[in-house]
């Protein structure tokens, strides 16, 4: 019975006896006791050979004190995951491009068309809009306004192309249609070159046309409510007060952009927005019978999933006969809370979703409340939820705002009044009709891409907030915020 | 007389020559002399007149007067001291009488006086005789047999030069040379005594009698002599270089410098010498040092009773030779430099530093990018036994082991490379590594099993284990059904036993090479594995079987990309063996034309690899000048061949780089594609700025294959250096090529190479002060390069694991000092740029621009280290790898410094 030493991983077991009468399997069982490696997983190496379970000790010529090497672990054998990963290389050719890059293609500049390219890139970043456009069928277009139809169809085709293409897309058809619909974009200089245009104008017109054409919303039966209105429409409730007579009238209106007015005391988007909600206007007072100064104060009464904020950077400068630019630095946040600008009713309405949202966030961070408290909280929340929604119904009825009423009971997630920045359209230069427009769009992966016409450039999030103006660098002109939503309760 | 260098003597000659004026030479001369006369000081004038008198007296009839005059003249010449740059005055004044003396000498009857005069004329001839006349030598031979050294150093040197010429002349005329040899025997001791060993060596080389040297060399000057011998051996044509090295070996042995003797023996590839060095060395500590040197070169010497005193000692030494301490030492270095933390591919890509266009992070996994990440991860964490993709403990307990999950993020054959990457991560650590690989051997996925088998081979690369686990685990799988598993096992065997000439592997693999039923890819890998195992052995059996395979395969099969591995496997057998390849070359000419030329060129370039043979370089260059009809593919290996042959020494290397530049400009596309790879191997792990710039330019080439090769070569030249400049270039390339998956893959691989082993490794096959060439490492590089010649179908295709051939060349670029118990010992060392001090007198500084560190330290290519303390004496003169230090008995603690 020779004794050998067995080396296993970094351990050495000295003085292991081998019973040469028994088959090697018995020896393996001996080692199982020492190492915990099941015999069938053991590989014993003797001078370049493997010890077989039924091998012959004689032929191996084991010597006293020889060193054997044991290889094996009790570890689980790795198994392929049931669902293997999907590889880009397996995808159909036309999807490979965007999947591999993680962002869509750029748009070719067709001669001072960066205003249009950047607008399109920003709007393209709204998935709901893309979806709605995809479903836009040609049949709808046989209505009264063929040019609007063709512009919508052109937008649809262009967006489709952007989704598929790896190379920069040339929006030739879209541009032609746009110019035929809105001839102001076809202005030419003396040399016959097309002129730079205001991106905001392009944005407004495009959104307007789309709001006209995209009628049906898949999740909404009400035909009057258009996709665009649902996505971007901000409903204002304003009270117009005459300073002199004290008379008050209220009105509600839906706009597609929040304006951030820039004056000398505005340093932050928040201040600018606040500024914009209060305005003075001349209006005929029915009581006084003449036009007097009225003060208009507005509050948001309904928040859309996408909030468009425009920095009113351009004003008409009479002396130079062109739109001049305010270069003032106005900071804007990556996360915007618009609660301050809401009507009391809306604030009340937002309470529920905000609470739910906050709880979800807390849970994510890992702050776990005691179970009991939690249960109570949820109950309270439910109570709160039902009560607010009840109130809402009444309130809405009272204020005869049909457009918002059906929202209350809709099963979709609730907006919370908190918004994330998802796209920025910037301008660089001294006047709206010159300089350069660029779109900065956040991707699904959380990374930012600067779409400088046909060139997509990776950017860091920190750099996005640096586009706030105050120099000759790109400065934000239009910001697109996406609502953080809480699940319906 | 102090030694003068040739420059001075040249200046002296010019000083003496009259200004050349063809019209009136005599008049000009006269004028000049008159002028000179006027300038002479009184003292000089007296001397001149004195000498003129002597000349007259010499021609006197009276022998007594003659003798006196001669004696006086000799006296004047010998005692003349003057500055180094001008001719001694007596010689100068005797110049006009050279002709007179000569003609008188002819008339003299043979006598002792005549011989005296011959001596004087011989000395005068030093400045007077026409080029090629060798008058100095002629009169010397006719003169007295006195001590020639008394005539001054310059005279002896001149004489030595004339002997060289005369010797050649007589060799061609087949005349006896005995009288010359007598002179040589006088001159050599003179040179050796006066610190001019190189000149003694040169003279002996000229007269083809280097053996004479040994008896004159002593303890004081053997070092300089040997360093001169070993360094000029690279420039001596075969077979004289062996002779030169042999002398150096004998000298080292004579003075008991066994580590140096061993290096020379290894350079000569002479196993007998290796053994006798080992046997001659009696000191155990020094023996251990010898073991470390053997391990670095990868020579597996089986110690028997003669070589070791007892069993215990033998076991200890054998363990050192088997290199099993490598992993331990490497990790010591890593811990000391604080780089143990595993790095992820993203740490290497540094995407945040890439400005401009870059991927925003793919929403879907890309199999190719994951494969690239696998390789990058493997190269970067090579040898560290831990990483974040393959060995990391599971992060999320619910999803099971995460190591499995990365593996399965690779597609099909990618899984093989992923599993094999584990082998690279646990490189050299066989005991710990096998446990990690074990579970993959049981997988039901053939690719995973193939990768695991390859991993076993990779981790055993360069280390030997007494239980021989690699063979035990691999040999059964070699003949499995699935070709992927077979390739994995075959390649694993090749890597694990590279250079070992293990007969079992031969028996196992030759049937596969010859079997015409197996796919050409399996046969190709089998041939490669055999080539690696028998690298540079000229083994007949292996050669025979590969030759048969090349003859029996059909034309279509020989056209496959992997057929090249058959040729390369065959060629590796003759790596560096020069004309031993001739017979096989003849056979290669009979192969099918599709492969014949490729095979011939590869054979030729391998056989002369690292020899610096200029004729071969010229032959290969002329091959590249041909304009080829479509279909021939032998020019690319010819370009690689130029690099391989020329990489031997620095001068040839620089010339080769210039020649390659020409090929780039005038060569055709197939040549241009190979040039970046050739540059890559010429400067491997040695990021020279000029090469870097050339490659950077080529990496933007319009031809995508040139660009790919250049990109990979950027990785090669920066391999294991962490070179920031290359890293920056590659980052820019990654954004430049973000849309081209193939090029991006190459960029990633290059990034992985640059950060190989987190910057602690080198791929350079030369080590020990660039004196020794590791055949195995060179073979590994060649396999990789030949694989890269057809990037699209091999590295970018299914056979990306060819990249793992590089593991053969991977070595830590470290210096670890050990105490007498072989435990790491921290001592201060100076590390700096090596300076060539060969042939310089005195004790010149061997490094420049040095910094002082404490060991363990990293050494870049071209760096040299020296101890900064007198406290220890290193046992090896070359401070690289593992060096044992012993206490200096003469050391005295300096109170001031402490």
Coordinates of N, CA, C and O in Angstrom, one line a residue, chain A residues 41 119 128:
Chain A
X41 N -16.5 13.8 -10.8 CA -15.9 15.1 -11.2 C -14.4 15.1 -11.0 O -13.8 16.1 -11.2
X119 N -35.1 70.9 -35.3 CA -36.5 70.7 -34.9 C -37.0 69.3 -35.0 O -37.6 68.7 -34.2
X128 N -44.1 58.6 -28.6 CA -45.5 58.6 -28.9 C -45.9 59.3 -30.2 O -46.8 58.8 -30.9

